Amino acid sequence: MQNGKKVALITGIGGQDGSYLAELLLDKGYLVRGIIRRASYPNTKRIDHLLAKYPNDHEEENSFILAYADLTDSQSLRKVIERFKPDEVYNLGAQSHVGISFDSPQSTININLMGTLNILEAVRQSGLPIRFYQASSSEMFGASPPPQNESTKFLPQSPYGIAKVGAFHLTRLYRDAYKIFASNGILFNHESPRRGLNFVTKKITQEIVKLVLGEKKEIVLGNLDAKRDWGFSKEYVEAMWKILQHNIPDDFVIATEETHTVRDFIKECFDLLGADYTKFIKTSGRYLRPAEVPALLGDSTKAKNILKWEPKVKFKELAKMMLEHDLNERGISLEEASIKIKNIENQKHGI
Ligand code: NAP
Ligand code: G4F
């Protein structure tokens, strides 16, 4: 606590979830501190509005402070814990792309697994009564058939998933062995207009905008049959906060309890424009992974009953929100996009 306010430290604050969580905690009156990595080009786009609102003038009293640190650098983590003395730590930092974890398995495991060990050790060695949240993932369930809940066996299908399983167990171990208030949120896929550009939902909505503007003729994707349980990031960060406010540390599945294929997401977006997706979509082996998670469908009964957390935004609303946002960003309404894409479709047929 600082001047009667709770202090939260967020790793991965510049990411999709980190940016929404920072907003939520600031609204709740927290002093928010985040770590960012040095980058050759700005990596704070998602939190620039917060930097503008809370300039780093009176440093330690400020509501919002960023510090340079890295999950793979344990000394840097010890320093930020010592400096900020947080009440809550949210470990969201990660190499979060499953496909890329096959190209870069070692750095994925260094960041996602060793990074979690580094921050848990910094928390333990500080001796402070910190509540720790670990960003665990439905990717840990891998090939285990749906529906998946807290008792489902982990059968990860990627270096990313394996690193997250290790980090899950480290969090559980630090809770049991050292009595640290350490909890896992096992979150199913969650998206938003702030989603990274190379995840499938955002790639689809961004590429549709390019089709509409005539900048592209087709969208090339990988496996269209994979099923995911897609929710809205802004609602999922509320679940993270609730997990740390619960009276005991525990593990929770967070999901919408709906599952849809990648093809369903494409069709939903094209349906919003009244266009036929089959005229625009191509598949390529380039986007196939050496191993795939075929179907994710969460059962979040425990979170509903204990945390009283339930999502409002489901698949259809999410697709509309993301597509409309990306179109509006380029100055086009859904209605204008619909006319433009139908013209393109007709031209393809020589009409
Ligand atoms: P994201 O947008 O990719 O954000 C990840 C953040 O981690 C970025 O700010 C990134 O910084 C930072 N980071 C990467 N390596 C780091 C390092 N070595 N040290 C410190 N920070 C580092 O991911 P997200 O979608 O917000 O997800 C947040 C967390 O939840 C991740 O741990 C992810 O694995 C997990 N998760 C996500 C989902 C989902 O569907 N979104 C589902 C389950 C679990 P740069 O900007 O500098 O790269
Ligand atoms: O959007 P994705 O890359 O997400 P994925 O692999 O499910 O991982 C996300 O969710 C996890 C939770 O389960 C998080 F832990 C993780 O950090 C991340 O946020 O891919 C979704 C599906 C996959 O089956 C993939 O093979 O879409 C398929 N896909 C088809 N074409 C594609 C593409 N994925 C990407 N990224 N790009 C494509 O062109």
mmCIF file with all atom_site columns, C-alpha atoms in Angstrom, residues 208-209 211-212 267-276 323-324 327 332-342 345:
data_model
loop_
_atom_site.group_PDB
_atom_site.id
_atom_site.type_symbol
_atom_site.label_atom_id
_atom_site.label_alt_id
_atom_site.label_comp_id
_atom_site.label_asym_id
_atom_site.label_entity_id
_atom_site.label_seq_id
_atom_site.pdbx_PDB_ins_code
_atom_site.Cartn_x
_atom_site.Cartn_y
_atom_site.Cartn_z
_atom_site.occupancy
_atom_site.B_iso_or_equiv
_atom_site.pdbx_formal_charge
_atom_site.auth_seq_id
_atom_site.auth_comp_id
_atom_site.auth_asym_id
_atom_site.auth_atom_id
_atom_site.pdbx_PDB_model_num
ATOM 1  C CA . ILE A 1 208 ? -10.979 -7.977  -44.932 1.00 0.00 ? 208 ILE A CA 1
ATOM 2  C CA . VAL A 1 209 ? -10.372 -4.215  -44.672 1.00 0.00 ? 209 VAL A CA 1
ATOM 3  C CA . LEU A 1 211 ? -9.955  -6.549  -49.556 1.00 0.00 ? 211 LEU A CA 1
ATOM 4  C CA . VAL A 1 212 ? -12.578 -3.817  -49.221 1.00 0.00 ? 212 VAL A CA 1
ATOM 5  C CA . LYS A 1 267 ? -18.079 -16.629 -42.373 1.00 0.00 ? 267 LYS A CA 1
ATOM 6  C CA . GLU A 1 268 ? -19.475 -14.445 -39.572 1.00 0.00 ? 268 GLU A CA 1
ATOM 7  C CA . CYS A 1 269 ? -17.359 -11.475 -40.745 1.00 0.00 ? 269 CYS A CA 1
ATOM 8  C CA . PHE A 1 270 ? -18.268 -11.937 -44.421 1.00 0.00 ? 270 PHE A CA 1
ATOM 9  C CA . ASP A 1 271 ? -21.955 -12.425 -43.495 1.00 0.00 ? 271 ASP A CA 1
ATOM 10 C CA . LEU A 1 272 ? -21.845 -9.010  -41.778 1.00 0.00 ? 272 LEU A CA 1
ATOM 11 C CA . LEU A 1 273 ? -20.922 -7.606  -45.197 1.00 0.00 ? 273 LEU A CA 1
ATOM 12 C CA . GLY A 1 274 ? -23.378 -9.801  -47.103 1.00 0.00 ? 274 GLY A CA 1
ATOM 13 C CA . ALA A 1 275 ? -20.494 -11.383 -49.041 1.00 0.00 ? 275 ALA A CA 1
ATOM 14 C CA . ASP A 1 276 ? -19.486 -14.970 -49.845 1.00 0.00 ? 276 ASP A CA 1
ATOM 15 C CA . LEU A 1 323 ? -14.474 -5.929  -37.913 1.00 0.00 ? 323 LEU A CA 1
ATOM 16 C CA . GLU A 1 324 ? -16.314 -2.648  -37.367 1.00 0.00 ? 324 GLU A CA 1
ATOM 17 C CA . LEU A 1 327 ? -13.099 -0.672  -40.885 1.00 0.00 ? 327 LEU A CA 1
ATOM 18 C CA . ILE A 1 332 ? -15.238 3.068   -43.655 1.00 0.00 ? 332 ILE A CA 1
ATOM 19 C CA . SER A 1 333 ? -18.596 2.057   -42.177 1.00 0.00 ? 333 SER A CA 1
ATOM 20 C CA . LEU A 1 334 ? -19.936 -1.515  -42.245 1.00 0.00 ? 334 LEU A CA 1
ATOM 21 C CA . GLU A 1 335 ? -22.560 -0.414  -44.809 1.00 0.00 ? 335 GLU A CA 1
ATOM 22 C CA . GLU A 1 336 ? -19.974 1.198   -47.145 1.00 0.00 ? 336 GLU A CA 1
ATOM 23 C CA . ALA A 1 337 ? -17.739 -1.868  -46.835 1.00 0.00 ? 337 ALA A CA 1
ATOM 24 C CA . SER A 1 338 ? -20.667 -4.094  -47.735 1.00 0.00 ? 338 SER A CA 1
ATOM 25 C CA . ILE A 1 339 ? -21.324 -2.169  -50.993 1.00 0.00 ? 339 ILE A CA 1
ATOM 26 C CA . LYS A 1 340 ? -17.634 -2.129  -51.919 1.00 0.00 ? 340 LYS A CA 1
ATOM 27 C CA . ILE A 1 341 ? -17.064 -5.848  -51.337 1.00 0.00 ? 341 ILE A CA 1
ATOM 28 C CA . LYS A 1 342 ? -20.196 -6.812  -53.278 1.00 0.00 ? 342 LYS A CA 1
ATOM 29 C CA . GLU A 1 345 ? -17.435 -9.934  -55.856 1.00 0.00 ? 345 GLU A CA 1
#
